[in-house]
Coordinates of C-alpha atoms and ligand atoms in Angstrom, one line a residue:
M2 CA 0.0 0.0 0.0
T3 CA 1.3 3.4 -0.9
A4 CA 0.4 6.6 0.9
P5 CA -2.3 8.6 -1.0
A6 CA -0.8 11.3 -3.2
L7 CA -2.3 14.7 -2.1
P8 CA -2.6 17.4 -4.7
V9 CA -0.4 20.4 -4.3
D10 CA -1.4 24.1 -4.7
L11 CA -1.7 25.5 -8.2
F12 CA 1.7 26.5 -9.5
D13 CA 3.6 28.0 -12.4
L14 CA 6.9 26.1 -12.7
V15 CA 9.3 27.8 -15.0
I16 CA 12.3 25.7 -16.2
F17 CA 15.1 28.0 -17.4
G18 CA 17.0 25.6 -19.6
G19 CA 13.7 23.8 -20.5
T20 CA 15.2 22.2 -23.6
G21 CA 18.3 20.9 -21.8
D22 CA 19.3 17.4 -20.8
L23 CA 18.2 17.7 -17.2
A24 CA 14.8 19.2 -18.0
V25 CA 13.9 16.7 -20.7
R26 CA 15.4 13.6 -19.1
K27 CA 14.5 14.2 -15.5
L28 CA 12.3 17.2 -14.6
L29 CA 9.5 16.8 -17.2
P30 CA 9.2 13.0 -16.7
A31 CA 9.1 13.6 -12.9
L32 CA 6.3 16.2 -13.3
F33 CA 4.4 13.9 -15.7
H34 CA 4.5 11.1 -13.1
R35 CA 3.2 13.4 -10.4
F36 CA 0.5 14.5 -12.8
V37 CA -0.6 10.9 -13.5
D38 CA -0.8 10.4 -9.7
G39 CA -3.2 13.3 -9.4
Q40 CA -0.9 15.7 -7.6
I41 CA -0.8 18.4 -10.2
Q42 CA -4.1 20.0 -10.9
P43 CA -5.4 21.7 -14.0
G44 CA -4.7 25.4 -13.6
S45 CA -1.0 24.7 -12.9
R46 CA 1.5 25.4 -15.7
I47 CA 5.0 24.2 -16.6
I48 CA 6.8 26.8 -18.7
G49 CA 10.0 25.9 -20.6
V50 CA 12.4 28.7 -21.3
A51 CA 15.5 28.6 -23.5
R52 CA 17.0 30.5 -26.5
E53 CA 15.7 28.0 -29.1
G54 CA 13.0 29.6 -31.2
L55 CA 10.1 27.3 -30.4
D56 CA 6.4 28.0 -29.7
D57 CA 4.2 26.1 -27.3
D58 CA 3.4 23.4 -29.9
G59 CA 7.0 22.9 -30.9
Y60 CA 8.0 22.5 -27.3
R61 CA 5.1 20.1 -26.6
A62 CA 6.2 18.0 -29.5
Q63 CA 9.7 17.7 -28.1
I64 CA 8.4 16.8 -24.7
R65 CA 5.9 14.3 -26.1
S66 CA 8.7 12.4 -27.8
A67 CA 10.8 12.5 -24.7
L68 CA 7.9 11.2 -22.6
N69 CA 6.8 8.6 -25.0
G70 CA 8.5 5.8 -23.1
A71 CA 7.1 6.9 -19.7
A72 CA 3.7 7.6 -21.2
S73 CA 3.2 4.5 -23.2
K74 CA 0.6 3.2 -20.8
Q75 CA -1.0 6.6 -20.3
G76 CA -1.6 8.0 -23.8
D77 CA -4.6 10.2 -23.1
Q78 CA -3.0 11.4 -19.8
L79 CA -0.1 12.7 -21.8
D80 CA -2.3 14.8 -24.0
T81 CA -3.9 16.4 -20.9
F82 CA -0.5 16.9 -19.3
L83 CA 0.9 18.6 -22.4
K84 CA -1.9 21.2 -22.2
L85 CA -0.2 22.4 -19.0
V86 CA 3.1 22.8 -20.8
H87 CA 4.1 26.2 -22.4
Y88 CA 7.3 27.6 -23.8
R89 CA 8.8 31.1 -24.2
P90 CA 12.1 31.7 -26.1
L91 CA 14.5 34.1 -24.5
D92 CA 18.1 34.6 -23.9
A93 CA 18.9 35.1 -20.2
R94 CA 21.4 37.8 -21.1
K95 CA 19.3 39.8 -23.6
D96 CA 16.2 41.9 -23.3
A97 CA 14.2 40.3 -26.1
G98 CA 11.4 37.9 -24.9
W99 CA 11.3 39.0 -21.3
D100 CA 8.3 41.2 -21.7
D101 CA 6.3 38.4 -23.2
F102 CA 7.5 36.0 -20.5
A103 CA 6.5 38.4 -17.7
K104 CA 3.1 38.9 -19.4
L105 CA 2.5 35.1 -19.4
M106 CA 3.5 35.0 -15.7
G107 CA 1.0 37.8 -14.9
E108 CA -1.9 35.7 -16.1
Y109 CA -2.0 33.6 -13.0
P110 CA -0.8 35.9 -10.2
D111 CA -2.1 33.7 -7.4
N112 CA -0.2 30.5 -8.5
V113 CA 2.9 29.5 -6.5
R114 CA 5.9 30.5 -8.7
V115 CA 8.8 28.2 -9.0
F116 CA 11.8 29.3 -11.1
Y117 CA 14.0 26.3 -11.7
L118 CA 17.4 27.3 -12.9
S119 CA 18.4 24.3 -15.0
T120 CA 21.1 26.2 -16.8
S121 CA 24.8 26.7 -16.4
P122 CA 25.4 28.6 -13.1
D123 CA 27.0 31.5 -14.9
L124 CA 23.4 32.5 -16.0
F125 CA 21.9 32.4 -12.5
V126 CA 22.7 36.0 -11.8
D127 CA 21.3 37.3 -15.1
I128 CA 18.1 35.3 -14.7
C129 CA 17.6 36.4 -11.1
Q130 CA 18.2 40.0 -11.8
R131 CA 15.7 40.1 -14.6
L132 CA 13.1 38.2 -12.5
G133 CA 13.6 40.8 -9.8
G134 CA 13.4 43.6 -12.3
Y135 CA 10.0 42.4 -13.5
G136 CA 8.9 41.9 -9.9
L137 CA 8.4 38.2 -10.3
N138 CA 10.2 37.4 -7.0
Q139 CA 7.3 38.5 -4.9
G140 CA 5.0 36.6 -2.6
K141 CA 4.8 32.8 -3.2
S142 CA 7.8 32.6 -5.5
R143 CA 10.8 30.3 -5.1
V144 CA 14.0 29.8 -7.0
V145 CA 15.7 26.4 -7.4
L146 CA 19.4 26.3 -8.0
E147 CA 21.0 23.3 -9.6
K148 CA 24.5 22.2 -8.7
P149 CA 27.2 23.1 -9.0
I150 CA 26.9 26.1 -6.6
G151 CA 30.3 27.4 -7.4
K152 CA 33.7 25.7 -7.8
D153 CA 35.0 26.8 -4.4
L154 CA 33.9 28.8 -1.4
A155 CA 34.6 32.2 -3.0
S156 CA 32.6 31.5 -6.2
A157 CA 29.8 29.9 -4.2
N158 CA 29.6 33.0 -2.1
R159 CA 29.4 35.2 -5.2
I160 CA 26.5 33.1 -6.6
N161 CA 24.7 33.1 -3.2
D162 CA 25.2 36.8 -2.7
D163 CA 23.9 37.7 -6.2
V164 CA 20.9 35.4 -6.0
G165 CA 20.3 36.6 -2.5
R166 CA 19.9 40.2 -3.7
V167 CA 16.7 39.1 -5.4
F168 CA 15.4 36.0 -3.5
A169 CA 15.5 35.7 0.3
E170 CA 17.2 32.6 1.7
S171 CA 13.7 31.2 2.6
Q172 CA 12.8 31.4 -1.1
T173 CA 16.0 29.7 -2.3
Y174 CA 16.1 25.9 -2.8
R175 CA 19.5 24.5 -3.5
I176 CA 18.7 21.1 -4.9
D177 CA 20.7 17.9 -4.2
H178 CA 18.7 15.2 -5.7
Y179 CA 20.4 12.5 -3.5
L180 CA 18.4 13.9 -0.6
G181 CA 15.2 13.1 -2.5
K182 CA 15.9 9.5 -2.8
E183 CA 13.7 7.2 -0.9
T184 CA 16.6 5.4 0.8
V185 CA 18.0 8.7 2.2
Q186 CA 14.6 9.6 3.7
N187 CA 14.3 6.0 4.9
L188 CA 17.5 6.6 6.8
L189 CA 15.6 9.1 8.9
A190 CA 12.8 6.7 9.4
L191 CA 15.2 3.8 10.3
R192 CA 17.3 5.9 12.7
F193 CA 14.6 7.9 14.4
G194 CA 11.5 5.7 13.9
N195 CA 13.0 2.6 15.6
A196 CA 14.3 2.2 19.1
L197 CA 16.7 -0.4 17.8
F198 CA 19.4 1.5 15.9
E199 CA 20.0 4.7 17.7
P200 CA 21.6 3.2 20.9
L201 CA 24.1 1.4 18.6
W202 CA 24.6 4.4 16.3
N203 CA 28.0 5.6 17.7
A204 CA 31.7 4.9 18.0
G205 CA 31.0 2.2 20.7
H206 CA 29.3 -0.1 18.2
I207 CA 30.0 1.1 14.7
D208 CA 33.4 0.1 13.2
H209 CA 33.3 2.3 10.1
V210 CA 31.0 3.7 7.4
Q211 CA 31.5 3.4 3.6
I212 CA 29.8 5.5 1.0
T213 CA 30.2 4.5 -2.6
V214 CA 28.8 6.3 -5.6
A215 CA 30.0 4.4 -8.6
E216 CA 29.1 5.1 -12.2
T217 CA 29.9 2.9 -15.3
L218 CA 29.5 5.8 -17.7
G219 CA 32.4 8.1 -18.6
V220 CA 32.1 11.9 -18.9
E221 CA 29.9 11.5 -22.1
R222 CA 29.1 14.9 -23.5
R223 CA 29.7 16.7 -20.2
G224 CA 33.5 16.7 -20.8
P225 CA 34.1 20.4 -20.9
Y226 CA 32.1 21.0 -17.7
Y227 CA 33.6 18.0 -16.0
D228 CA 37.2 18.9 -16.8
H229 CA 36.8 22.1 -14.8
A230 CA 35.1 20.2 -11.9
G231 CA 36.4 16.7 -11.3
A232 CA 35.0 14.1 -9.0
L233 CA 35.6 16.0 -5.7
R234 CA 33.6 19.0 -6.8
D235 CA 31.1 17.1 -8.8
M236 CA 30.2 14.4 -6.3
V237 CA 31.9 14.6 -3.0
Q238 CA 31.5 18.3 -2.0
N239 CA 27.7 18.0 -2.4
H240 CA 26.0 14.6 -2.8
M241 CA 28.4 12.5 -0.7
L242 CA 28.8 15.0 2.1
Q243 CA 25.1 15.2 2.3
L244 CA 24.8 11.5 2.6
L245 CA 27.5 11.5 5.3
C246 CA 25.6 14.2 7.2
M247 CA 22.4 12.1 7.1
V248 CA 24.2 9.1 8.6
A249 CA 26.2 11.1 11.1
M250 CA 23.9 13.9 12.4
E251 CA 22.5 14.0 15.9
P252 CA 18.7 13.4 16.2
P253 CA 17.0 16.7 15.2
S254 CA 14.4 17.9 17.7
S255 CA 11.8 17.8 14.8
L256 CA 11.6 17.4 11.1
S257 CA 11.4 21.1 10.6
P258 CA 13.7 22.3 7.9
D259 CA 16.0 24.2 10.1
A260 CA 16.1 21.5 12.8
V261 CA 17.4 19.0 10.3
R262 CA 19.7 21.4 8.5
D263 CA 21.2 22.7 11.8
E264 CA 22.2 19.1 12.7
K265 CA 23.8 18.5 9.3
L266 CA 25.7 21.7 9.6
K267 CA 27.2 20.6 12.9
V268 CA 28.5 17.5 11.2
L269 CA 30.1 19.5 8.4
H270 CA 31.8 21.8 11.0
A271 CA 33.1 18.7 12.8
L272 CA 34.8 17.1 9.8
K273 CA 38.5 16.9 10.5
P274 CA 40.5 19.0 8.0
I275 CA 42.3 17.3 5.1
N276 CA 45.0 19.6 3.8
E277 CA 48.6 19.6 2.6
T278 CA 49.8 17.9 5.8
N279 CA 47.7 14.7 5.3
A280 CA 46.0 14.7 1.9
S281 CA 48.5 12.2 0.5
Q282 CA 47.6 9.7 3.2
L283 CA 43.9 10.3 3.3
T284 CA 42.9 10.8 -0.4
V285 CA 43.5 9.0 -3.7
R286 CA 42.7 10.6 -7.1
G287 CA 42.4 8.6 -10.3
Q288 CA 41.6 9.1 -14.0
Y289 CA 40.2 6.4 -16.2
R290 CA 42.0 4.9 -19.2
A291 CA 40.6 2.8 -22.0
G292 CA 39.1 -0.5 -20.9
V293 CA 35.6 -1.9 -20.7
G294 CA 32.4 0.1 -20.0
E295 CA 29.0 -1.5 -19.9
G296 CA 30.3 -4.6 -21.8
Q297 CA 32.1 -2.7 -24.6
S298 CA 35.5 -1.4 -25.3
V299 CA 35.7 2.2 -24.3
P300 CA 38.3 5.0 -24.7
G301 CA 40.1 6.8 -21.9
Y302 CA 39.2 10.1 -20.3
I303 CA 41.4 12.3 -22.6
E304 CA 39.8 10.7 -25.7
D305 CA 36.3 11.2 -24.2
L306 CA 37.2 14.8 -23.4
N307 CA 38.4 15.6 -26.8
S308 CA 35.4 14.0 -28.5
S309 CA 33.0 16.2 -26.4
S310 CA 34.9 19.4 -26.8
K311 CA 36.1 21.7 -29.6
S312 CA 39.5 22.3 -28.1
K313 CA 41.8 19.3 -28.0
V314 CA 44.2 18.4 -25.1
E315 CA 46.8 15.8 -24.5
H316 CA 46.8 15.8 -20.8
S317 CA 44.4 16.7 -18.0
S318 CA 44.9 16.6 -14.2
T319 CA 41.2 16.3 -13.5
E320 CA 40.3 13.4 -11.4
T321 CA 37.4 11.1 -12.5
F322 CA 37.8 9.0 -9.3
V323 CA 38.4 9.9 -5.7
A324 CA 38.6 7.9 -2.5
L325 CA 39.1 9.4 0.8
K326 CA 39.0 8.7 4.5
A327 CA 37.0 11.3 6.5
E328 CA 36.7 11.6 10.2
I329 CA 34.2 13.5 12.4
A330 CA 35.7 15.0 15.5
N331 CA 32.9 14.7 18.0
W332 CA 31.9 12.3 20.8
R333 CA 29.6 10.2 18.8
W334 CA 32.0 9.4 15.9
S335 CA 35.5 9.8 17.4
G336 CA 37.8 7.2 15.8
V337 CA 35.1 6.0 13.2
P338 CA 36.4 6.4 9.7
F339 CA 34.0 7.3 6.9
Y340 CA 35.4 6.0 3.7
L341 CA 34.1 7.8 0.6
R342 CA 34.6 6.6 -2.9
T343 CA 33.2 7.8 -6.2
G344 CA 34.2 7.5 -9.8
K345 CA 33.3 7.2 -13.5
R346 CA 33.8 4.1 -15.6
L347 CA 33.9 1.8 -12.6
A348 CA 33.0 -1.9 -12.5
E349 CA 29.4 -1.4 -11.6
R350 CA 26.8 1.3 -11.3
V351 CA 25.9 1.4 -7.7
S352 CA 25.4 3.9 -4.9
E353 CA 25.4 2.5 -1.4
I354 CA 25.9 3.5 2.2
V355 CA 27.4 0.7 4.3
V356 CA 27.3 1.0 8.1
A357 CA 29.6 -1.7 9.4
F358 CA 29.1 -2.7 13.0
K359 CA 31.9 -3.9 15.3
P360 CA 32.6 -7.6 15.5
V361 CA 31.2 -9.5 18.5
P362 CA 33.7 -9.1 21.4
H363 CA 34.2 -12.9 21.9
S364 CA 33.2 -15.8 19.7
I365 CA 31.8 -18.9 21.4
F366 CA 31.7 -20.9 18.1
T367 CA 34.2 -23.4 16.9
A368 CA 36.1 -23.0 13.7
S369 CA 33.8 -25.6 12.0
A370 CA 30.8 -23.2 12.4
G371 CA 32.4 -20.9 9.8
P372 CA 33.6 -17.3 10.1
L373 CA 31.7 -14.7 12.1
A374 CA 31.0 -11.7 9.9
Q375 CA 30.3 -8.2 11.1
N376 CA 26.7 -7.0 11.0
R377 CA 26.2 -4.5 8.3
L378 CA 23.3 -2.1 7.5
V379 CA 23.4 -1.6 3.7
L380 CA 21.4 1.3 2.3
R381 CA 21.2 1.0 -1.5
L382 CA 20.4 4.3 -3.3
Q383 CA 20.7 2.9 -6.8
P384 CA 19.8 0.7 -8.6
D385 CA 17.0 -1.1 -6.8
E386 CA 16.7 1.2 -3.8
G387 CA 16.4 -0.7 -0.5
V388 CA 17.8 -1.5 2.8
K389 CA 19.5 -4.8 4.0
L390 CA 20.5 -5.6 7.5
W391 CA 23.1 -8.4 7.4
L392 CA 22.8 -10.8 10.4
T393 CA 24.4 -14.0 11.4
I394 CA 22.1 -17.0 11.9
K395 CA 22.4 -20.8 12.1
H396 CA 22.2 -22.6 8.9
P397 CA 18.9 -24.5 9.1
G398 CA 18.9 -28.3 9.4
P399 CA 20.6 -31.0 11.5
G400 CA 24.1 -30.7 10.0
G401 CA 25.6 -29.2 13.2
L402 CA 25.9 -25.6 14.2
R403 CA 27.0 -23.8 11.0
L404 CA 26.8 -20.0 10.8
R405 CA 25.4 -18.1 7.9
H406 CA 25.4 -14.4 7.1
V407 CA 22.1 -13.5 5.6
P408 CA 20.4 -10.2 4.7
L409 CA 17.1 -9.1 6.3
D410 CA 15.9 -7.6 3.1
M411 CA 13.8 -4.5 3.0
S412 CA 13.8 -3.8 -0.7
F413 CA 11.1 -1.3 -1.3
A414 CA 9.7 -2.3 -4.6
E415 CA 9.1 -5.8 -3.4
A416 CA 7.9 -4.9 0.0
F417 CA 5.4 -2.3 -1.1
G418 CA 4.8 -3.5 -4.6
V419 CA 5.5 -0.1 -6.1
Q420 CA 8.2 1.4 -8.3
Q421 CA 10.2 4.0 -6.4
P422 CA 9.6 7.5 -7.6
D423 CA 12.5 9.4 -9.0
A424 CA 14.0 11.8 -6.4
Y425 CA 13.0 14.8 -8.6
E426 CA 9.3 13.9 -8.2
R427 CA 9.5 14.4 -4.5
L428 CA 11.8 17.4 -4.5
L429 CA 9.9 19.4 -7.2
L430 CA 6.7 19.1 -5.3
D431 CA 8.5 20.0 -2.0
V432 CA 9.4 23.3 -3.6
V433 CA 5.8 23.9 -4.6
R434 CA 4.7 23.0 -1.0
G435 CA 7.4 25.4 0.4
N436 CA 9.2 22.7 2.3
P437 CA 13.0 23.2 2.1
T438 CA 14.0 20.3 4.5
L439 CA 15.6 18.3 1.8
F440 CA 17.4 21.3 0.2
M441 CA 20.8 22.7 1.2
R442 CA 20.9 25.9 3.2
R443 CA 23.5 28.4 2.3
D444 CA 25.6 27.8 5.4
E445 CA 25.8 24.0 4.5
V446 CA 27.1 24.7 1.1
E447 CA 29.7 27.1 2.5
A448 CA 30.8 24.6 5.2
A449 CA 31.1 21.9 2.6
W450 CA 33.3 24.1 0.4
R451 CA 35.3 25.1 3.5
W452 CA 36.2 21.4 4.0
A453 CA 36.7 20.6 0.3
D454 CA 38.8 23.7 -0.7
P455 CA 42.0 22.6 1.3
I456 CA 41.8 19.2 -0.4
L457 CA 41.8 20.8 -3.8
A458 CA 44.6 23.1 -2.7
A459 CA 46.7 20.3 -1.4
W460 CA 46.3 18.4 -4.7
A461 CA 47.2 21.5 -6.7
A462 CA 50.2 22.1 -4.5
G463 CA 51.3 18.5 -4.7
G464 CA 51.3 18.7 -8.5
E465 CA 50.8 14.9 -8.9
S466 CA 48.7 13.6 -11.8
P467 CA 45.7 11.5 -10.9
R468 CA 46.6 7.7 -10.9
P469 CA 45.4 5.9 -14.0
Y470 CA 42.9 3.1 -13.7
T471 CA 41.4 0.9 -16.4
S472 CA 37.8 1.5 -17.2
G473 CA 35.6 -1.3 -15.8
T474 CA 37.6 -1.7 -12.6
W475 CA 37.2 -0.3 -9.1
G476 CA 39.7 2.5 -9.6
P477 CA 43.4 2.8 -8.8
S478 CA 44.9 0.1 -6.5
A479 CA 45.9 2.9 -4.1
A480 CA 42.2 3.2 -3.2
V481 CA 42.2 -0.4 -2.1
A482 CA 45.4 0.3 -0.1
L483 CA 43.7 3.3 1.5
I484 CA 41.2 1.1 3.3
E485 CA 43.3 -2.0 3.6
R486 CA 45.9 -0.1 5.5
D487 CA 43.3 0.1 8.3
G488 CA 42.6 -3.7 8.1
R489 CA 39.2 -3.2 6.3
T490 CA 38.0 -3.8 2.7
W491 CA 35.6 -2.0 0.4
D492 CA 32.2 -3.6 0.3
E493 CA 31.7 -5.1 -3.2
D494 CA 29.0 -7.6 -2.4
F495 CA 26.6 -5.9 -4.6
E496 CA 24.8 -8.9 -6.1
Q497 CA 23.6 -10.2 -2.7
Ligands
NAP527 P1 22.3 21.4 -21.1 O1 21.7 20.2 -21.7 O2 23.5 22.0 -21.7 O3 21.1 22.5 -21.2 C1 21.3 23.9 -20.9 C2 20.0 24.6 -21.2 O4 20.2 26.0 -21.0 C3 19.4 24.4 -22.6 O5 18.0 24.4 -22.5 C4 19.9 25.7 -23.3 O6 19.0 26.0 -24.4 C5 19.7 26.7 -22.1 N1 20.5 27.9 -22.3 C6 21.8 28.0 -22.5 N2 22.2 29.3 -22.6 C7 21.1 30.0 -22.4 C8 20.8 31.4 -22.3 N3 21.8 32.3 -22.6 N4 19.6 31.8 -22.1 C9 18.6 31.0 -21.9 N5 18.8 29.6 -21.9 C10 20.0 29.2 -22.2 O7 22.6 21.3 -19.5 P2 21.9 20.2 -18.5 O8 22.7 19.0 -18.6 O9 20.4 20.2 -18.7 O10 22.3 20.9 -17.1 C11 21.7 22.1 -16.7 C12 22.2 22.4 -15.3 O11 21.9 21.4 -14.4 C13 23.8 22.5 -15.2 O12 24.1 23.5 -14.3 C14 24.2 21.1 -14.8 O13 25.5 21.2 -14.1 C15 23.1 20.8 -13.8 N6 22.9 19.3 -13.6 C16 22.6 18.6 -14.7 C17 22.4 17.2 -14.5 C18 22.0 16.3 -15.7 O14 21.7 15.1 -15.4 N7 22.0 16.8 -16.9 C19 22.4 16.7 -13.2 C20 22.7 17.5 -12.2 C21 22.9 18.8 -12.4 P3 19.4 27.0 -25.6 O15 20.8 26.6 -26.0 O16 18.4 26.8 -26.6 O17 19.3 28.3 -25.0

């Protein structure tokens, strides 16, 4: 049984960058699914904006073909949905088109207004200034900022200052779609809805935590963006630190947006610094070479970069892989390492949080019973979102006391008989509802950069190139050494 989907207030959701990859591949399908579930009512509008000279019908045709897969079972629903979709061509940096756009917005003055900036961040300021100039930032209006919010603390501050001149912090929704994933929200339910876990959730009982976000794809057509970012900026500073915060935060006093975000912020402040003095021991950078990706021969990073960019390079010091050992300096987590690992063109596409509990203090079993494995709570974010708690039990039957390590499986799709919604479905409607709990507050973004900047500086000062790794593997061998030095191994039991 799923919870009933309650309709949200009438809204105008404007997607700047409405013809882009994110809008077409993620945002519009997410909105369509929420429409099919009855949460979006007639009278709401979805307005795509970009430079391409389309009219409403031209844009609807684009969206229809993008949604055809999702909509195959709901053909007539798609027609009704597309009636809510509009388009206005304009250049964020030029005057033409803005009057017409503002006129369209003025038609439904009472609708909640959501301005989703699904463009390159260097357009955020132009867009916000014009929205402010037309008075569109008033009342029930909100702005959604896609990552990346800057490339370091200074540039993040500039973006936040500039956007902040038009939209108040309470109107600003910095999206991190990992926080919209069911598993991440389930982490809150597991930790704070059960008496079972919280007493064990500390350095006394938890040995270590691993967070893996592994992709099998390379940089694809995002090469030029990615080469200026790299894995630390693209994944660790935002998504992975947010996951770490959700695991490590103290129980908030309520689920109110600031109660949750205050607790996450404390974790970010408590992260031990990684800088020039220790970066070489605590971090590993890698860059993929030719190998195997999704069953096929694939080229290396430089070749991928050159094929997605006009300018050609022979060398890049951008990392497509990073592994690191983070520590949180507070009572709860003292001495518990958090191993983070992310990369492109790795052996499998999987995102997981593994909470590994300490071994039992003394074994009463004989060697013939088999090894005693540590309990692990495994939270899978993708694919197949779900939670498994690995326990030791007796192998059934009369063959003597033999131990088995088995998962208590809480896979959501099976347990509830439903497909998990995409994270954007939840988050987009949270913006309309005015609930920023699952969005990053400005001080969180700043604290994350404050921790990440010295790592980037240490790498730059060290001058070492990222270590090569073959596509289709788990990254450079130094990443294995990083965790094995501590007598632990990366969890790669993904099939079970
Ligand atoms: P994209 O495919 O390059 O799309 C960019 C969009 O912006 C297009 O609709 C483009 O259309 C429009 N645009 C460009 N210049 C413009 C201008 N001067 N005025 C108005 N519109 C303009 O990029 P994307 O992959 O969708 O990514 C958008 C943002 O989301 C980026 O910041 C990216 O880092 C972030 N993001 C993307 C993903 C993803 O899965 N794609 C995931 C996470 C975050 P015209 O050229 O016709 O104007």
